[in-house]
mmCIF file of C-alpha atoms in Angstrom:
data_model
loop_
_atom_site.group_PDB
_atom_site.id
_atom_site.type_symbol
_atom_site.label_atom_id
_atom_site.label_comp_id
_atom_site.label_asym_id
_atom_site.label_seq_id
_atom_site.Cartn_x
_atom_site.Cartn_y
_atom_site.Cartn_z
ATOM 1 C CA GLY A 1 62.826 25.839 82.942
ATOM 2 C CA GLN A 2 63.797 22.727 81.065
ATOM 3 C CA GLN A 3 65.960 23.472 78.049
ATOM 4 C CA LEU A 4 66.318 20.014 76.529
ATOM 5 C CA ASN A 5 63.668 17.518 75.452
ATOM 6 C CA GLN A 6 64.880 13.969 75.794
ATOM 7 C CA SER A 7 63.023 10.913 74.562
ATOM 8 C CA PRO A 8 61.934 8.326 75.193
ATOM 9 C CA GLN A 9 61.422 8.757 78.914
ATOM 10 C CA SER A 10 61.917 5.033 79.506
ATOM 11 C CA MET A 11 62.753 1.927 77.531
ATOM 12 C CA PHE A 12 62.346 -1.753 78.317
ATOM 13 C CA ILE A 13 64.353 -3.964 76.011
ATOM 14 C CA GLN A 14 65.730 -7.461 75.823
ATOM 15 C CA GLU A 15 69.411 -8.201 76.059
ATOM 16 C CA GLY A 16 71.033 -8.040 72.637
ATOM 17 C CA GLU A 17 68.699 -5.423 71.203
ATOM 18 C CA ASP A 18 69.859 -2.050 69.933
ATOM 19 C CA VAL A 19 68.749 1.152 71.630
ATOM 20 C CA SER A 20 68.204 4.656 70.298
ATOM 21 C CA MET A 21 67.445 7.817 72.197
ATOM 22 C CA ASN A 22 67.536 11.465 71.283
ATOM 23 C CA CYS A 23 67.642 14.957 72.645
ATOM 24 C CA THR A 24 66.307 18.143 71.083
ATOM 25 C CA SER A 25 66.518 21.786 71.947
ATOM 26 C CA SER A 26 64.800 24.911 70.727
ATOM 27 C CA SER A 27 68.161 26.664 70.885
ATOM 28 C CA ILE A 28 71.483 25.990 69.216
ATOM 29 C CA PHE A 29 74.098 24.132 71.247
ATOM 30 C CA ASN A 30 77.815 24.181 70.484
ATOM 31 C CA THR A 31 78.501 21.064 72.535
ATOM 32 C CA TRP A 32 76.511 17.953 73.323
ATOM 33 C CA LEU A 33 77.333 15.625 76.182
ATOM 34 C CA TRP A 34 75.917 12.214 77.033
ATOM 35 C CA TYR A 35 76.078 10.865 80.576
ATOM 36 C CA LYS A 36 75.023 7.594 82.179
ATOM 37 C CA GLN A 37 73.895 7.326 85.786
ATOM 38 C CA ASP A 38 73.854 4.016 87.613
ATOM 39 C CA PRO A 39 71.350 3.722 90.475
ATOM 40 C CA GLY A 40 72.473 5.700 93.529
ATOM 41 C CA GLU A 41 75.589 7.025 91.814
ATOM 42 C CA GLY A 42 76.696 10.181 90.058
ATOM 43 C CA PRO A 43 76.499 10.507 86.260
ATOM 44 C CA VAL A 44 79.515 9.394 84.261
ATOM 45 C CA LEU A 45 80.469 11.069 80.999
ATOM 46 C CA LEU A 46 80.090 8.692 78.037
ATOM 47 C CA ILE A 47 80.626 10.822 74.961
ATOM 48 C CA ALA A 48 81.292 14.486 74.208
ATOM 49 C CA LEU A 49 80.465 16.033 70.811
ATOM 50 C CA TYR A 50 81.915 19.365 69.727
ATOM 51 C CA LYS A 51 81.100 19.786 66.040
ATOM 52 C CA ALA A 52 77.862 19.739 64.052
ATOM 53 C CA GLY A 53 77.569 16.477 62.125
ATOM 54 C CA GLU A 54 80.148 14.753 64.308
ATOM 55 C CA LEU A 55 79.698 11.034 64.848
ATOM 56 C CA THR A 56 81.615 9.556 67.769
ATOM 57 C CA SER A 57 81.815 6.025 69.108
ATOM 58 C CA ASN A 58 82.792 4.638 72.480
ATOM 59 C CA GLY A 59 82.648 0.860 72.342
ATOM 60 C CA ARG A 60 79.040 -0.140 71.700
ATOM 61 C CA LEU A 61 77.896 3.462 72.071
ATOM 62 C CA THR A 62 77.600 5.862 69.161
ATOM 63 C CA ALA A 63 76.485 9.473 69.429
ATOM 64 C CA GLN A 64 75.842 12.098 66.784
ATOM 65 C CA PHE A 65 75.744 15.882 66.888
ATOM 66 C CA GLY A 66 72.844 16.968 64.681
ATOM 67 C CA ILE A 67 73.498 19.149 61.651
ATOM 68 C CA THR A 68 71.055 21.774 62.867
ATOM 69 C CA ARG A 69 72.937 21.902 66.202
ATOM 70 C CA LYS A 70 69.591 21.535 67.935
ATOM 71 C CA ASP A 71 69.623 17.795 68.432
ATOM 72 C CA SER A 72 71.761 14.803 69.297
ATOM 73 C CA PHE A 73 71.312 11.040 69.229
ATOM 74 C CA LEU A 74 72.739 8.183 71.258
ATOM 75 C CA ASN A 75 72.679 4.596 70.083
ATOM 76 C CA ILE A 76 73.646 1.507 72.047
ATOM 77 C CA SER A 77 74.227 -1.665 70.090
ATOM 78 C CA ALA A 78 73.786 -5.215 71.382
ATOM 79 C CA SER A 79 72.619 -4.155 74.841
ATOM 80 C CA ILE A 80 73.769 -6.044 77.934
ATOM 81 C CA PRO A 81 72.405 -6.019 81.507
ATOM 82 C CA SER A 82 75.022 -3.541 82.742
ATOM 83 C CA ASP A 83 73.632 -0.941 80.315
ATOM 84 C CA VAL A 84 70.792 -0.445 82.794
ATOM 85 C CA GLY A 85 70.632 3.101 84.125
ATOM 86 C CA ILE A 86 69.550 6.610 83.269
ATOM 87 C CA TYR A 87 71.050 8.300 80.243
ATOM 88 C CA PHE A 88 71.193 12.089 80.198
ATOM 89 C CA CYS A 89 71.962 14.494 77.428
ATOM 90 C CA ALA A 90 73.464 17.845 78.365
ATOM 91 C CA GLY A 91 74.827 20.942 76.763
ATOM 92 C CA PRO A 92 75.807 24.509 77.492
ATOM 93 C CA ARG A 93 73.812 27.332 76.029
ATOM 94 C CA GLY A 94 75.465 30.118 74.093
ATOM 95 C CA SER A 95 77.573 32.443 76.141
ATOM 96 C CA THR A 96 76.301 31.178 79.486
ATOM 97 C CA LEU A 97 79.655 29.758 80.384
ATOM 98 C CA GLY A 98 79.875 27.111 83.047
ATOM 99 C CA ARG A 99 76.193 26.202 82.979
ATOM 100 C CA LEU A 100 75.039 22.878 81.648
ATOM 101 C CA TYR A 101 71.436 22.143 80.895
ATOM 102 C CA PHE A 102 70.255 18.565 81.249
ATOM 103 C CA GLY A 103 67.501 16.538 79.685
ATOM 104 C CA ARG A 104 65.164 14.651 82.029
ATOM 105 C CA GLY A 105 66.873 11.384 81.187
ATOM 106 C CA THR A 106 65.996 8.076 79.541
ATOM 107 C CA GLN A 107 65.577 5.203 81.988
ATOM 108 C CA LEU A 108 66.861 2.022 80.328
ATOM 109 C CA THR A 109 65.893 -1.427 81.582
ATOM 110 C CA VAL A 110 67.454 -4.499 79.977
ATOM 111 C CA TRP A 111 65.817 -7.902 80.436
ATOM 112 C CA PRO A 112 68.103 -10.931 80.271
ATOM 113 C CA ASP B 1 93.369 8.353 93.065
ATOM 114 C CA GLY B 2 92.086 11.539 91.461
ATOM 115 C CA GLY B 3 88.421 12.253 91.726
ATOM 116 C CA ILE B 4 85.501 13.913 93.434
ATOM 117 C CA THR B 5 84.326 12.811 96.840
ATOM 118 C CA GLN B 6 81.067 13.631 98.532
ATOM 119 C CA SER B 7 80.169 12.925 102.095
ATOM 120 C CA PRO B 8 78.165 11.618 103.708
ATOM 121 C CA LYS B 9 76.432 9.164 101.361
ATOM 122 C CA TYR B 10 73.188 9.544 103.337
ATOM 123 C CA LEU B 11 72.180 12.475 105.507
ATOM 124 C CA PHE B 12 69.165 12.992 107.700
ATOM 125 C CA ARG B 13 67.812 16.396 108.565
ATOM 126 C CA LYS B 14 65.354 17.351 111.233
ATOM 127 C CA GLU B 15 62.814 20.082 110.693
ATOM 128 C CA GLY B 16 64.340 23.538 111.126
ATOM 129 C CA GLN B 17 67.899 22.256 110.959
ATOM 130 C CA ASN B 18 70.699 23.365 108.673
ATOM 131 C CA VAL B 19 72.895 20.644 107.211
ATOM 132 C CA THR B 20 76.103 20.849 105.208
ATOM 133 C CA LEU B 21 77.078 18.529 102.386
ATOM 134 C CA SER B 22 80.745 18.111 101.627
ATOM 135 C CA CYS B 23 82.359 18.072 98.178
ATOM 136 C CA GLU B 24 86.094 17.730 97.631
ATOM 137 C CA GLN B 25 88.066 17.300 94.427
ATOM 138 C CA ASN B 26 91.732 16.653 93.761
ATOM 139 C CA LEU B 27 91.533 17.078 89.993
ATOM 140 C CA ASN B 28 92.863 20.652 90.110
ATOM 141 C CA HIS B 29 89.633 21.831 88.498
ATOM 142 C CA ASP B 30 88.790 25.499 88.708
ATOM 143 C CA ALA B 31 85.022 25.172 88.487
ATOM 144 C CA MET B 32 82.686 23.338 90.838
ATOM 145 C CA TYR B 33 78.939 22.859 90.793
ATOM 146 C CA TRP B 34 76.030 21.655 92.905
ATOM 147 C CA TYR B 35 72.965 19.993 91.407
ATOM 148 C CA ARG B 36 69.764 18.666 92.834
ATOM 149 C CA GLN B 37 68.117 15.573 91.360
ATOM 150 C CA ASP B 38 64.510 14.550 91.988
ATOM 151 C CA PRO B 39 62.916 11.362 90.618
ATOM 152 C CA GLY B 40 61.958 11.682 86.959
ATOM 153 C CA GLN B 41 63.625 15.038 86.576
ATOM 154 C CA GLY B 42 66.860 16.163 85.096
ATOM 155 C CA LEU B 43 69.598 17.728 87.137
ATOM 156 C CA ARG B 44 68.892 21.248 88.315
ATOM 157 C CA LEU B 45 71.717 23.650 89.079
ATOM 158 C CA ILE B 46 71.794 25.099 92.591
ATOM 159 C CA TYR B 47 75.082 27.022 92.703
ATOM 160 C CA TYR B 48 78.323 27.073 90.792
ATOM 161 C CA SER B 49 81.771 28.528 91.281
ATOM 162 C CA GLN B 50 84.297 29.196 88.550
ATOM 163 C CA ILE B 51 87.060 30.432 90.820
ATOM 164 C CA VAL B 52 87.984 30.502 94.479
ATOM 165 C CA ASN B 53 86.068 33.059 96.575
ATOM 166 C CA ASP B 54 83.466 33.535 93.880
ATOM 167 C CA PHE B 55 80.189 31.749 93.164
ATOM 168 C CA GLN B 56 76.914 32.326 91.343
ATOM 169 C CA LYS B 57 73.330 31.252 91.881
ATOM 170 C CA GLY B 58 71.919 28.611 89.627
ATOM 171 C CA ASP B 59 68.277 27.971 88.822
ATOM 172 C CA ILE B 60 67.122 26.873 92.291
ATOM 173 C CA ALA B 61 69.400 28.639 94.805
ATOM 174 C CA GLU B 62 66.692 29.615 97.299
ATOM 175 C CA GLY B 63 67.176 27.869 100.637
ATOM 176 C CA TYR B 64 70.787 26.930 99.891
ATOM 177 C CA SER B 65 74.166 28.545 100.550
ATOM 178 C CA VAL B 66 77.727 27.752 99.496
ATOM 179 C CA SER B 67 81.296 28.850 100.084
ATOM 180 C CA ARG B 68 84.472 28.444 98.028
ATOM 181 C CA GLU B 69 87.389 29.221 100.293
ATOM 182 C CA LYS B 70 89.649 26.597 98.740
ATOM 183 C CA LYS B 71 89.976 25.363 95.181
ATOM 184 C CA GLU B 72 89.444 21.779 96.293
ATOM 185 C CA SER B 73 86.306 22.295 98.357
ATOM 186 C CA PHE B 74 82.773 23.523 97.661
ATOM 187 C CA PRO B 75 80.442 22.728 100.586
ATOM 188 C CA LEU B 76 76.690 23.159 100.234
ATOM 189 C CA THR B 77 74.482 24.121 103.181
ATOM 190 C CA VAL B 78 70.816 23.241 103.017
ATOM 191 C CA THR B 79 69.132 25.757 105.283
ATOM 192 C CA SER B 80 65.848 25.538 107.136
ATOM 193 C CA ALA B 81 64.439 27.899 104.503
ATOM 194 C CA GLN B 82 64.498 25.038 101.987
ATOM 195 C CA LYS B 83 61.049 23.572 102.539
ATOM 196 C CA ASN B 84 61.454 20.491 100.394
ATOM 197 C CA PRO B 85 65.057 19.377 100.839
ATOM 198 C CA THR B 86 64.610 15.639 100.279
ATOM 199 C CA ALA B 87 66.578 14.869 97.124
ATOM 200 C CA PHE B 88 69.787 13.447 95.710
ATOM 201 C CA TYR B 89 72.539 16.077 95.655
ATOM 202 C CA LEU B 90 75.346 15.890 93.145
ATOM 203 C CA CYS B 91 78.579 17.826 93.081
ATOM 204 C CA ALA B 92 80.596 18.237 89.902
ATOM 205 C CA SER B 93 83.806 19.903 88.799
ATOM 206 C CA SER B 94 85.436 20.821 85.529
ATOM 207 C CA ARG B 95 88.627 22.219 84.066
ATOM 208 C CA THR B 96 86.865 23.428 80.964
ATOM 209 C CA GLN B 97 83.458 24.962 81.340
ATOM 210 C CA GLU B 98 81.628 22.177 79.603
ATOM 211 C CA THR B 99 82.925 18.740 80.484
ATOM 212 C CA GLN B 100 81.790 18.239 84.047
ATOM 213 C CA TYR B 101 82.698 15.241 86.156
ATOM 214 C CA PHE B 102 80.426 14.182 88.968
ATOM 215 C CA GLY B 103 80.872 12.877 92.483
ATOM 216 C CA PRO B 104 78.928 9.873 93.846
ATOM 217 C CA GLY B 105 76.164 12.011 95.394
ATOM 218 C CA THR B 106 74.572 12.521 98.805
ATOM 219 C CA ARG B 107 71.003 11.516 99.524
ATOM 220 C CA LEU B 108 69.310 13.895 101.956
ATOM 221 C CA LEU B 109 66.242 12.772 103.849
ATOM 222 C CA VAL B 110 64.066 14.774 106.185
ATOM 223 C CA LEU B 111 62.950 13.165 109.438
#
């Protein structure tokens, strides 16, 4: 079954606005990954987080690894039309090596 | 260019037919994965392989089969036993066991 709870499910924002989304798990993760998927394409890795409390930026994107190790957040500042897509959180669970669990995704729509 | 390629981009299957989706990578990654994506759902793991000639079932392996005869290739066969095969199929690979990189996907449609 689904291991990660990602919210919101969808967002409709105006260009220039900031965006926040989050991912929670009932289990501890030792890594959090954030991917973006453009329509009809494969997901692309945006940010990887490896340490509890870690805050990492990639341009206008900032992601944080929650202190409890059960959550992560992704923020996008000053959104632009090309930010449109589905954003997924993902992480491995414990000793289950090689298996990533994915959230259901946040569908982001940016109005000009 | 290094990367993951999937072919074809679109594939049509007739009832009762087996079809094979191709996935090739030239990243020298040891591990390769197949996921299925349905609208509004996250990615679900079908099969994965951490080394040549070895693979494991994921969460939804029924109706699918794979082979890993070469490090670069991990083809997925959707058999006639898969009753609802219409979906977007994604292949991924990784050097580590966590940071996976995805191909462009194959959309499978049933006629």
